[in-house]
Short mmCIF file of C-alpha atoms in Angstrom, two decimals:
data_model
loop_
_atom_site.label_atom_id
_atom_site.label_comp_id
_atom_site.label_asym_id
_atom_site.label_seq_id
_atom_site.Cartn_x
_atom_site.Cartn_y
_atom_site.Cartn_z
CA MET A 1 -162.58 86.55 -127.77
CA PRO A 2 -162.26 87.55 -124.14
CA GLU A 3 -161.93 90.78 -122.26
CA ARG A 4 -158.42 91.11 -121.70
CA ARG A 5 -156.84 92.12 -118.36
CA ALA A 6 -155.84 95.53 -118.03
CA ALA A 7 -152.09 95.59 -117.38
CA PRO A 8 -151.73 95.66 -113.19
CA ALA A 9 -149.34 98.97 -111.95
CA ALA A 10 -146.29 96.86 -111.47
CA MET A 11 -146.36 96.35 -115.46
CA GLY A 12 -144.04 99.70 -116.48
CA ALA A 13 -140.51 97.72 -117.91
CA PRO A 14 -140.16 97.17 -121.89
CA GLY A 15 -141.23 93.74 -123.32
CA GLY A 16 -144.23 93.57 -120.93
CA LEU A 17 -141.99 92.98 -118.33
CA PRO A 18 -142.46 94.11 -114.81
CA ALA A 19 -141.14 97.08 -112.52
CA GLY A 20 -139.25 96.35 -109.73
CA PRO A 21 -137.85 93.04 -109.14
CA PRO A 22 -138.87 89.34 -109.40
CA LEU A 23 -140.00 87.54 -106.35
CA TRP A 24 -139.07 83.74 -107.52
CA GLU A 25 -136.95 83.07 -110.31
CA LEU A 26 -135.65 79.52 -111.84
CA ASP A 27 -132.60 79.93 -113.94
CA ALA A 28 -132.13 77.26 -116.25
CA ILE A 29 -133.88 74.40 -114.43
CA SER A 30 -133.60 71.15 -116.01
CA LYS A 31 -135.44 67.76 -114.13
CA ALA A 32 -134.73 63.86 -115.34
CA PHE A 33 -136.93 60.96 -114.41
CA PRO A 34 -135.90 57.50 -115.65
CA GLY A 35 -136.44 57.60 -119.53
CA VAL A 36 -138.38 61.03 -119.27
CA GLN A 37 -136.72 64.84 -119.40
CA ALA A 38 -139.09 66.46 -117.90
CA LEU A 39 -137.47 70.10 -118.15
CA ASN A 40 -135.27 71.27 -119.76
CA ALA A 41 -132.77 74.06 -118.78
CA VAL A 42 -136.21 76.17 -118.51
CA SER A 43 -136.40 79.72 -117.28
CA ILE A 44 -139.12 81.49 -115.42
CA ALA A 45 -139.51 84.66 -113.47
CA LEU A 46 -141.80 85.25 -111.38
CA TYR A 47 -143.21 89.23 -110.08
CA PRO A 48 -145.48 90.40 -107.18
CA GLY A 49 -148.45 91.60 -108.19
CA GLU A 50 -148.17 89.80 -111.06
CA ILE A 51 -150.64 86.75 -112.43
CA HIS A 52 -148.07 84.46 -114.88
CA ALA A 53 -150.38 81.35 -116.98
CA LEU A 54 -148.10 77.91 -117.23
CA VAL A 55 -149.48 76.81 -120.12
CA GLY A 56 -148.43 73.22 -122.52
CA GLU A 57 -150.23 69.98 -123.52
CA ASN A 58 -149.79 67.13 -120.89
CA GLY A 59 -146.11 66.10 -120.46
CA SER A 60 -144.35 69.64 -121.10
CA GLY A 61 -143.15 69.80 -118.13
CA LYS A 62 -145.58 72.09 -116.30
CA SER A 63 -146.66 70.33 -113.05
CA THR A 64 -142.66 69.21 -112.61
CA LEU A 65 -142.26 73.36 -112.84
CA ALA A 66 -144.07 73.81 -110.21
CA LYS A 67 -143.31 71.23 -108.12
CA VAL A 68 -139.23 72.61 -107.91
CA LEU A 69 -141.26 75.47 -106.93
CA THR A 70 -142.96 73.84 -104.03
CA GLY A 71 -140.06 71.83 -102.85
CA ALA A 72 -141.26 68.21 -104.09
CA HIS A 73 -139.13 67.74 -107.04
CA GLN A 74 -134.75 68.76 -106.53
CA PRO A 75 -133.80 69.93 -109.92
CA ASP A 76 -130.72 68.05 -111.46
CA SER A 77 -129.52 71.77 -112.53
CA GLY A 78 -130.08 75.49 -112.69
CA GLU A 79 -131.16 77.43 -109.81
CA ILE A 80 -133.62 78.78 -108.04
CA ARG A 81 -133.65 82.11 -106.28
CA PHE A 82 -135.50 83.95 -103.94
CA LYS A 83 -135.52 87.75 -103.95
CA GLY A 84 -132.50 87.66 -105.78
CA GLN A 85 -131.08 85.20 -103.76
CA PRO A 86 -129.89 81.57 -104.70
CA ILE A 87 -131.57 79.32 -102.67
CA THR A 88 -132.44 75.27 -102.32
CA LEU A 89 -135.86 73.79 -101.28
CA PRO A 90 -134.71 70.39 -100.10
CA HIS A 91 -138.83 69.68 -99.42
CA PRO A 92 -141.86 71.31 -98.99
CA THR A 93 -141.93 72.85 -95.43
CA ALA A 94 -138.30 74.83 -96.77
CA ALA A 95 -141.30 76.04 -99.45
CA TRP A 96 -143.92 77.06 -97.55
CA LEU A 97 -141.89 78.44 -94.71
CA ARG A 98 -140.52 81.28 -97.89
CA GLY A 99 -144.07 81.95 -98.75
CA VAL A 100 -144.96 79.30 -101.30
CA ALA A 101 -148.73 77.89 -101.41
CA ALA A 102 -150.15 75.74 -103.84
CA ILE A 103 -153.63 74.33 -104.62
CA TYR A 104 -154.25 71.68 -107.04
CA GLN A 105 -157.09 69.93 -108.68
CA GLU A 106 -157.22 67.56 -105.71
CA PHE A 107 -158.19 69.01 -102.52
CA SER A 108 -156.17 68.96 -99.35
CA LEU A 109 -159.08 69.98 -97.50
CA VAL A 110 -159.65 67.29 -94.25
CA PRO A 111 -163.66 66.66 -95.02
CA THR A 112 -164.92 66.07 -91.29
CA LEU A 113 -163.05 69.37 -90.18
CA SER A 114 -164.86 72.53 -90.20
CA VAL A 115 -163.80 75.83 -92.12
CA ALA A 116 -161.50 77.59 -89.74
CA GLU A 117 -159.71 73.93 -88.51
CA ASN A 118 -158.47 73.81 -92.54
CA ILE A 119 -157.81 77.20 -92.63
CA SER A 120 -155.27 76.86 -89.73
CA LEU A 121 -153.90 73.29 -90.43
CA GLY A 122 -150.56 73.04 -89.62
CA HIS A 123 -150.29 76.11 -87.29
CA LEU A 124 -152.81 75.66 -85.24
CA PRO A 125 -152.99 78.72 -82.27
CA SER A 126 -152.78 77.17 -79.13
CA ARG A 127 -153.59 78.00 -75.82
CA ARG A 128 -151.98 77.14 -71.94
CA PRO A 129 -151.20 73.92 -71.29
CA ALA A 130 -150.08 74.40 -75.24
CA LEU A 131 -151.46 70.86 -75.97
CA PHE A 132 -154.77 72.43 -76.29
CA VAL A 133 -155.84 74.51 -79.41
CA ASP A 134 -157.68 77.75 -79.29
CA ARG A 135 -160.48 77.50 -80.88
CA ALA A 136 -161.60 81.39 -80.70
CA ARG A 137 -158.67 82.48 -81.35
CA MET A 138 -158.65 80.07 -84.75
CA GLY A 139 -162.22 81.18 -85.52
CA GLN A 140 -161.59 84.49 -85.43
CA HIS A 141 -158.56 84.62 -87.63
CA ALA A 142 -160.58 82.38 -90.25
CA ARG A 143 -163.23 85.04 -90.21
CA GLU A 144 -160.87 87.58 -90.61
CA VAL A 145 -159.10 85.63 -93.57
CA LEU A 146 -162.40 84.94 -95.07
CA GLU A 147 -163.17 88.67 -94.75
CA GLN A 148 -159.93 89.91 -96.18
CA LEU A 149 -160.98 87.50 -99.27
CA GLY A 150 -164.73 88.62 -99.43
CA ILE A 151 -165.98 85.25 -99.04
CA ARG A 152 -168.93 84.36 -96.72
CA LEU A 153 -169.20 81.08 -95.18
CA ASP A 154 -169.91 79.96 -91.50
CA VAL A 155 -165.77 78.32 -90.03
CA THR A 156 -167.84 75.99 -88.06
CA THR A 157 -169.44 74.54 -91.15
CA PRO A 158 -167.99 70.66 -92.24
CA VAL A 159 -166.08 71.47 -95.22
CA GLN A 160 -167.56 68.26 -96.68
CA SER A 161 -170.85 69.90 -96.51
CA LEU A 162 -170.09 72.65 -98.98
CA SER A 163 -170.39 72.71 -102.73
CA VAL A 164 -166.93 71.96 -105.16
CA ALA A 165 -166.89 76.04 -105.77
CA GLU A 166 -167.05 76.93 -101.37
CA GLN A 167 -164.22 73.95 -101.05
CA GLN A 168 -161.74 76.05 -103.68
CA LEU A 169 -162.12 78.73 -101.58
CA VAL A 170 -161.27 77.39 -98.51
CA GLU A 171 -158.35 76.43 -100.46
CA ILE A 172 -157.46 79.81 -101.13
CA ALA A 173 -157.66 80.90 -97.99
CA LYS A 174 -155.64 78.45 -96.00
CA ALA A 175 -153.04 79.27 -98.64
CA ILE A 176 -153.14 83.11 -97.99
CA SER A 177 -153.26 82.10 -94.07
CA ALA A 178 -150.39 81.46 -93.81
CA ASP A 179 -149.06 84.85 -95.59
CA SER A 180 -147.91 83.16 -98.73
CA GLY A 181 -146.19 85.64 -101.61
CA LEU A 182 -146.70 83.42 -104.03
CA LEU A 183 -149.67 81.33 -104.46
CA ILE A 184 -149.27 78.22 -107.73
CA MET A 185 -153.52 77.40 -108.65
CA ASP A 186 -153.18 74.47 -110.90
CA GLU A 187 -156.61 74.10 -113.05
CA PRO A 188 -158.66 75.76 -110.41
CA THR A 189 -161.77 75.99 -112.67
CA THR A 190 -162.03 72.47 -113.36
CA ALA A 191 -165.19 71.72 -111.76
CA LEU A 192 -166.79 75.38 -111.68
CA ALA A 193 -169.59 76.71 -113.06
CA LEU A 194 -169.37 79.74 -114.92
CA HIS A 195 -170.43 82.27 -112.45
CA GLU A 196 -168.29 80.61 -109.57
CA THR A 197 -165.10 80.87 -111.99
CA ARG A 198 -165.18 84.83 -112.75
CA ARG A 199 -165.85 85.03 -108.85
CA LEU A 200 -162.60 83.18 -108.56
CA HIS A 201 -161.02 85.26 -111.29
CA ASP A 202 -162.24 88.27 -109.38
CA LEU A 203 -160.75 86.82 -105.94
CA ILE A 204 -157.47 86.21 -108.13
CA ARG A 205 -156.91 89.66 -109.30
CA GLY A 206 -157.60 91.02 -105.86
CA LEU A 207 -154.84 88.85 -104.70
CA ALA A 208 -152.38 90.28 -107.35
CA ARG A 209 -153.58 93.71 -106.58
CA ARG A 210 -152.46 93.20 -102.59
CA GLY A 211 -148.73 92.32 -104.17
CA ARG A 212 -149.34 88.27 -104.24
CA ALA A 213 -147.92 86.72 -107.28
CA ILE A 214 -149.66 84.22 -109.01
CA LEU A 215 -149.21 81.22 -111.00
CA TYR A 216 -151.56 80.27 -112.80
CA ILE A 217 -151.83 76.61 -114.74
CA SER A 218 -154.67 75.61 -117.46
CA HIS A 219 -155.69 74.14 -120.04
CA ARG A 220 -158.72 76.42 -120.50
CA LEU A 221 -156.77 78.33 -122.65
CA HIS A 222 -159.40 81.04 -123.27
CA GLU A 223 -159.61 82.14 -119.76
CA ILE A 224 -156.01 82.82 -119.33
CA MET A 225 -156.63 85.64 -121.98
CA GLY A 226 -158.63 87.72 -120.10
CA LEU A 227 -156.82 87.00 -116.71
CA ALA A 228 -152.95 86.79 -117.09
CA ASP A 229 -150.54 89.82 -117.60
CA ARG A 230 -147.69 86.80 -119.23
CA VAL A 231 -148.27 83.74 -120.45
CA THR A 232 -145.39 80.87 -120.50
CA ILE A 233 -145.34 78.10 -123.07
CA LEU A 234 -143.79 74.68 -121.86
CA LYS A 235 -143.26 72.10 -124.71
CA ASP A 236 -141.70 69.08 -124.10
CA GLY A 237 -139.85 70.02 -121.50
CA ARG A 238 -138.38 73.25 -123.17
CA LEU A 239 -139.48 76.68 -122.95
CA VAL A 240 -141.12 77.73 -126.41
CA ALA A 241 -141.95 81.24 -125.20
CA THR A 242 -143.04 84.13 -122.25
CA ARG A 243 -144.70 86.43 -123.66
CA ALA A 244 -147.23 89.40 -122.40
CA SER A 245 -151.27 88.22 -122.96
CA MET A 246 -151.26 91.25 -124.52
CA ASP A 247 -149.05 90.28 -127.42
CA LEU A 248 -151.03 87.10 -127.77
CA ASP A 249 -153.99 85.78 -129.06
CA LEU A 250 -155.97 82.07 -128.68
CA ASN A 251 -154.42 81.02 -132.02
CA THR A 252 -151.14 82.38 -131.37
CA ILE A 253 -151.05 80.06 -127.79
CA VAL A 254 -152.22 76.93 -129.48
CA ARG A 255 -150.09 77.41 -132.69
CA LEU A 256 -146.76 77.53 -130.78
CA MET A 257 -148.03 74.69 -127.41
CA VAL A 258 -149.43 72.11 -130.55
CA GLY A 259 -147.63 73.49 -133.86
CA ALA A 260 -151.29 73.85 -134.96
CA GLU A 261 -153.87 76.53 -136.04
CA ILE A 262 -157.47 76.45 -133.38
CA ALA A 263 -159.03 75.90 -136.40
CA ASP A 264 -157.47 72.72 -136.85
CA HIS A 265 -159.12 71.64 -133.37
CA TYR A 266 -162.60 71.40 -133.79
CA PRO A 267 -161.94 68.68 -136.37
CA LYS A 268 -166.01 67.70 -137.01
CA GLU A 269 -166.96 65.29 -139.09
CA HIS A 270 -171.02 64.84 -140.22
CA HIS A 271 -172.62 61.45 -140.60
CA ALA A 272 -175.72 62.35 -139.39
CA THR A 273 -179.05 60.50 -140.34
CA GLU A 274 -182.71 60.32 -140.04
CA VAL A 275 -182.95 56.98 -138.05
CA PRO A 276 -184.04 57.69 -135.01
CA VAL A 277 -182.42 55.48 -132.36
CA LEU A 278 -182.98 56.40 -128.92
CA GLU A 279 -186.49 58.54 -128.37
CA VAL A 280 -187.80 59.88 -125.17
CA ARG A 281 -190.92 61.36 -123.96
CA ASP A 282 -191.63 63.06 -121.08
CA LEU A 283 -188.99 61.57 -118.84
CA ARG A 284 -188.91 62.45 -115.18
CA THR A 285 -186.63 61.19 -112.30
CA ASP A 286 -186.53 62.62 -108.83
CA ARG A 287 -183.19 63.58 -108.95
CA GLY A 288 -183.50 66.41 -111.86
CA ALA A 289 -185.02 65.47 -115.01
CA ASN A 290 -188.22 67.25 -115.51
CA GLY A 291 -190.30 66.34 -118.44
CA VAL A 292 -187.48 65.69 -120.84
CA THR A 293 -188.39 64.81 -124.99
CA LEU A 294 -185.62 64.32 -127.47
CA THR A 295 -184.70 62.20 -129.95
CA VAL A 296 -180.99 61.15 -130.94
CA HIS A 297 -180.81 59.89 -134.64
CA ARG A 298 -177.68 57.10 -135.67
CA GLY A 299 -174.46 59.03 -136.42
CA GLU A 300 -175.59 62.18 -134.37
CA VAL A 301 -173.30 64.10 -131.82
CA LEU A 302 -176.67 65.85 -130.10
CA GLY A 303 -175.20 68.65 -127.75
CA LEU A 304 -177.27 69.31 -124.02
CA GLY A 305 -176.02 72.99 -123.43
CA GLY A 306 -177.26 75.19 -120.33
CA VAL A 307 -175.38 76.09 -117.34
CA VAL A 308 -174.37 74.24 -114.59
CA GLY A 309 -177.07 73.24 -112.25
CA SER A 310 -179.64 73.31 -115.39
CA GLY A 311 -179.92 69.34 -114.82
CA ARG A 312 -177.48 68.17 -118.21
CA THR A 313 -175.99 65.41 -115.82
CA ALA A 314 -179.31 64.63 -114.37
CA ILE A 315 -180.59 63.77 -118.28
CA GLY A 316 -177.78 61.87 -118.89
CA ARG A 317 -177.95 59.58 -115.56
CA ALA A 318 -181.75 58.70 -116.44
CA LEU A 319 -180.79 58.33 -119.84
CA ALA A 320 -178.08 55.94 -118.33
CA GLY A 321 -179.98 54.17 -116.01
CA ALA A 322 -178.56 55.77 -112.79
CA ASP A 323 -181.14 57.45 -112.07
CA PRO A 324 -184.63 56.01 -111.22
CA VAL A 325 -187.27 56.82 -113.87
CA VAL A 326 -190.92 57.95 -112.54
CA SER A 327 -192.45 58.82 -115.11
CA GLY A 328 -191.97 58.69 -119.13
CA VAL A 329 -191.65 56.29 -122.08
CA CYS A 330 -188.21 55.56 -123.47
CA THR A 331 -187.19 53.69 -126.28
CA LEU A 332 -184.24 52.60 -127.91
CA GLU A 333 -184.25 51.20 -131.89
CA GLY A 334 -187.99 51.04 -131.64
CA ARG A 335 -188.51 49.41 -128.65
CA VAL A 336 -189.62 50.43 -125.17
CA VAL A 337 -186.92 50.06 -122.49
CA ARG A 338 -187.17 51.10 -118.89
CA PHE A 339 -183.66 50.85 -117.45
CA GLY A 340 -183.90 49.62 -113.75
CA SER A 341 -179.90 50.26 -113.73
CA PRO A 342 -176.74 50.81 -115.76
CA ALA A 343 -175.95 47.34 -115.75
CA GLU A 344 -179.22 47.02 -117.83
CA ALA A 345 -178.57 50.08 -120.11
CA ILE A 346 -174.99 49.18 -120.65
CA ALA A 347 -176.61 45.27 -121.60
CA ALA A 348 -179.18 47.05 -124.20
CA GLY A 349 -176.76 49.19 -125.77
CA VAL A 350 -176.29 52.95 -123.88
CA ALA A 351 -173.60 53.79 -121.66
CA MET A 352 -172.02 56.89 -120.04
CA ILE A 353 -169.01 57.97 -119.46
CA PRO A 354 -169.01 60.52 -115.78
CA GLU A 355 -167.50 64.25 -115.72
CA ASN A 356 -165.69 62.53 -112.95
CA ARG A 357 -163.15 59.83 -114.54
CA LYS A 358 -161.49 59.41 -110.96
CA ALA A 359 -164.38 58.70 -108.43
CA ASP A 360 -167.06 57.42 -111.14
CA GLY A 361 -165.14 55.94 -114.37
CA LEU A 362 -162.18 54.05 -113.71
CA PHE A 363 -161.15 51.54 -111.61
CA TRP A 364 -157.91 53.08 -110.53
CA ASN A 365 -155.55 50.32 -109.79
CA PHE A 366 -156.51 48.03 -112.89
CA THR A 367 -154.21 48.46 -116.42
CA GLY A 368 -156.14 49.76 -119.05
CA VAL A 369 -156.60 46.40 -120.91
CA GLU A 370 -157.99 45.74 -117.77
CA ASN A 371 -160.80 48.83 -117.58
CA ILE A 372 -161.94 48.07 -121.56
CA THR A 373 -162.32 44.57 -120.78
CA ILE A 374 -164.50 45.17 -117.55
CA SER A 375 -167.56 46.02 -119.68
CA ARG A 376 -167.68 42.23 -120.37
CA LEU A 377 -165.60 39.85 -118.78
CA ARG A 378 -167.98 36.61 -120.46
CA ALA A 379 -165.95 37.62 -123.58
CA LEU A 380 -163.32 36.18 -121.87
CA LEU A 381 -164.51 33.11 -120.90
CA ARG A 382 -162.38 29.66 -122.14
CA GLY A 383 -165.10 27.35 -120.64
CA VAL A 384 -165.99 28.46 -116.84
CA LEU A 385 -162.51 29.96 -116.41
CA MET A 386 -161.52 33.01 -117.59
CA SER A 387 -158.23 33.70 -120.20
CA LEU A 388 -155.99 36.41 -119.44
CA ARG A 389 -154.34 36.04 -123.14
CA ARG A 390 -157.75 36.24 -124.79
CA GLU A 391 -158.12 39.65 -122.38
CA GLN A 392 -154.56 41.16 -123.35
CA THR A 393 -155.72 40.40 -127.03
CA LEU A 394 -159.02 41.96 -127.04
CA GLY A 395 -157.89 44.82 -125.00
CA GLU A 396 -154.64 45.66 -127.16
CA THR A 397 -156.94 45.36 -130.56
CA PHE A 398 -159.13 48.42 -128.81
CA ILE A 399 -155.70 50.39 -127.88
CA ARG A 400 -154.67 50.20 -131.48
CA GLN A 401 -158.07 50.57 -132.73
CA LEU A 402 -158.32 53.44 -130.80
CA ARG A 403 -155.24 55.33 -130.86
CA ILE A 404 -154.50 54.60 -127.07
CA ASP A 405 -151.40 55.41 -125.69
CA PRO A 406 -149.84 51.59 -125.85
CA ALA A 407 -148.49 52.32 -122.40
CA ALA A 408 -152.26 51.35 -121.38
CA GLN A 409 -151.58 47.45 -122.16
CA TRP A 410 -149.36 47.32 -118.94
CA LYS A 411 -149.86 50.86 -116.91
CA THR A 412 -152.29 50.88 -114.72
CA VAL A 413 -154.31 54.00 -115.08
CA ARG A 414 -153.54 56.32 -112.59
CA PHE A 415 -150.12 56.82 -114.52
CA LEU A 416 -151.44 57.74 -117.10
CA SER A 417 -152.63 60.95 -118.95
CA GLY A 418 -156.14 62.69 -118.56
CA GLY A 419 -156.93 62.29 -122.61
CA THR A 420 -155.40 58.36 -122.25
CA GLN A 421 -157.56 57.62 -119.39
CA GLN A 422 -160.59 59.50 -121.73
CA LYS A 423 -160.26 57.25 -124.55
CA VAL A 424 -160.12 54.10 -122.43
CA MET A 425 -163.19 54.92 -120.45
CA ILE A 426 -164.75 55.03 -124.53
CA ALA A 427 -163.15 52.09 -125.18
CA ARG A 428 -164.64 50.04 -122.31
CA TRP A 429 -168.49 50.95 -123.91
CA LEU A 430 -167.06 50.39 -127.24
CA PHE A 431 -166.00 46.68 -126.34
CA ALA A 432 -169.20 46.18 -124.08
CA GLY A 433 -171.68 47.15 -127.62
CA ALA A 434 -172.72 50.07 -126.97
CA LYS A 435 -175.06 51.97 -129.18
CA VAL A 436 -175.66 55.06 -127.53
CA LEU A 437 -173.04 57.18 -125.87
CA ILE A 438 -173.50 59.71 -122.76
CA LEU A 439 -170.50 61.96 -122.65
CA ASP A 440 -170.37 64.03 -119.44
CA GLU A 441 -167.04 66.81 -119.80
CA PRO A 442 -165.37 64.48 -122.04
CA THR A 443 -162.76 66.94 -122.31
CA GLN A 444 -162.17 68.57 -119.20
CA GLY A 445 -159.17 68.20 -117.64
CA ILE A 446 -156.90 67.58 -120.92
CA ASP A 447 -154.58 69.32 -122.96
CA VAL A 448 -155.40 71.14 -126.13
CA GLY A 449 -153.93 67.98 -128.33
CA ALA A 450 -155.79 65.31 -126.72
CA LYS A 451 -158.80 67.39 -126.82
CA VAL A 452 -158.11 66.85 -130.54
CA GLU A 453 -157.94 62.74 -129.97
CA VAL A 454 -161.55 63.17 -128.12
CA TYR A 455 -163.05 64.21 -131.24
CA ARG A 456 -161.46 62.46 -133.94
CA LEU A 457 -162.75 59.75 -131.98
CA ILE A 458 -166.31 61.11 -131.34
CA ASN A 459 -165.94 61.30 -135.41
CA ASN A 460 -164.65 57.72 -135.31
CA LEU A 461 -167.97 56.23 -133.25
CA THR A 462 -170.64 58.44 -135.21
CA ALA A 463 -169.08 57.31 -138.85
CA GLN A 464 -169.22 53.92 -137.29
CA GLY A 465 -173.36 54.88 -136.69
CA LYS A 466 -173.24 55.16 -133.01
CA ALA A 467 -174.98 58.10 -131.26
CA VAL A 468 -173.38 60.71 -128.54
CA VAL A 469 -174.72 63.15 -126.31
CA LEU A 470 -172.39 65.49 -125.49
CA ILE A 471 -172.88 66.99 -122.53
CA SER A 472 -170.17 70.30 -122.28
CA SER A 473 -169.34 73.42 -120.97
CA ASP A 474 -167.29 74.50 -123.21
CA TYR A 475 -169.48 76.16 -125.12
CA ARG A 476 -167.18 76.43 -128.24
CA GLU A 477 -166.55 72.92 -128.14
CA LEU A 478 -170.09 71.58 -128.07
CA LEU A 479 -171.16 73.75 -130.93
CA ALA A 480 -168.08 72.86 -132.97
CA MET A 481 -169.09 69.23 -132.31
CA SER A 482 -172.25 69.02 -132.20
CA ASP A 483 -175.02 68.09 -135.39
CA ARG A 484 -177.86 69.44 -133.01
CA VAL A 485 -177.74 71.28 -129.57
CA ALA A 486 -180.46 70.75 -127.11
CA VAL A 487 -180.83 73.79 -124.65
CA VAL A 488 -181.49 72.68 -121.04
CA ARG A 489 -183.09 74.62 -118.07
CA ASP A 490 -184.78 73.52 -115.02
CA GLY A 491 -184.14 69.62 -115.96
CA ARG A 492 -185.77 70.23 -118.99
CA ILE A 493 -185.52 70.93 -122.94
CA VAL A 494 -186.30 73.92 -124.13
CA GLN A 495 -185.16 74.28 -127.36
CA VAL A 496 -183.67 72.11 -129.80
CA ALA A 497 -181.62 73.25 -132.69
CA PRO A 498 -179.10 72.49 -135.48
CA ALA A 499 -175.40 73.46 -133.84
CA ARG A 500 -174.68 76.12 -136.94
CA GLU A 501 -177.66 78.24 -135.92
CA LEU A 502 -176.66 78.58 -132.28
CA ASN A 503 -173.79 80.87 -131.00
CA GLU A 504 -173.19 80.65 -127.12
CA LEU A 505 -174.73 83.90 -126.43
CA ALA A 506 -178.00 82.30 -127.65
CA ILE A 507 -177.21 79.22 -125.27
CA ILE A 508 -176.96 81.48 -122.62
CA ALA A 509 -179.62 83.39 -122.80
CA ALA A 510 -181.75 79.90 -122.81
CA ALA A 511 -181.01 78.83 -120.06
CA PRO A 512 -180.17 81.31 -117.20
CA ALA A 513 -179.02 80.61 -114.18
CA ALA A 514 -181.39 78.97 -111.86
CA ALA A 515 -181.64 77.49 -108.84
CA ALA A 516 -178.95 74.51 -108.83
CA VAL A 517 -181.10 71.42 -109.84
CA THR A 518 -180.07 67.93 -107.89
CA GLY A 519 -178.26 65.69 -109.69
CA GLU A 520 -176.00 67.90 -111.42
#
């Protein structure tokens, strides 16, 4: 159980409510889109100095609620109050002028601009004549904001040269620089390592102590228990409950969200055999794989555990032909193979689902069907021409078999949920005939219910005799869904053991944080 956050000084009223009036209130807010009731009479109050978590499955209304607060959506009914006074937020600028700042998974930074320029973007200091930017004042302002937050960065550095964690800190500094009283954070730790997440949480606690109201949206429920003061749970656009975090545990939150116990969320089935499918000896690349030796068996889930930067993804990329192999031997079903590219690996039956669905995995303007069938276009040929009817038929077959949202038949994947997108990518490689699937953070950024669907799909894969290599920063997931876990440190396997013989502390102890390995 994560360590619970001590109640802030402002928390003193009965029932876990903070003392004093709320900064923002949403009262009986409803919002509908064509065919969807996104919010149905939802009420929430946000107090200065409070970290308020907002949780729920995809489609529960979390994002819509946040966008009502930022002025991006106008409610159909209900009332918004700021410092007790009813107001309207006709556009995002109106919310921003009242101190509302939002940080989303997709950063709003300009990569080619410096840290200082990004922090002051939208309110650049000028000097006479007013057409010119006062760069000295801009730099000084950025340094003052960063110092206030305890962040050490060179303000002249282009943002594109920063790590993801550093970019996240610049986003926060940018929001704080506008003197925001309410900071909305949507999945802020998705791409962060454990130590980076802890640093961010310390920063958030510091902001709350200074009187900022924080609305924290996350699918990582274990984080919330040690961070939030109160938790609001949404389901199907309705308010289920708002409770003090000290009155909740993970099982209660999950049950309120999806109506099931947390034990049901790792439905592991064991199908591992003693038949080796993929064997690797002393595999090395220039991107971080450093003498890797491992064996994956038919029907097995082999987990790769370790801290971010340990080389887990580098190993996955080497196995999938994405990074050139410098030395070592790889055997697939008893035959020595050497993949010069992902296409060669896919043709042999090894495929990887990357961590970043948007940048590396999906064709964003294609439908789910097209994303599935693109892996084996030859199967769609009728003579020398591609049959669109056959494409649709085959794609729909996989959509039904994998219980993918039927909307994937006609919707482009950009409009599908994260869980559906993940299942579409798995379907793609099953259509291609993959024997070994490497899943890199397969449940990152998807809700609890969608995670269960992915876990069940993994069970389905292993039941068919497929071998799965699971890379995950969620140690609970890794231990629950793997048959064996290989612990990675500095790009090599340092320990392999049955998952039942390990715990989170054992993985962390075997894979201490080290210098970042290229490729992860």
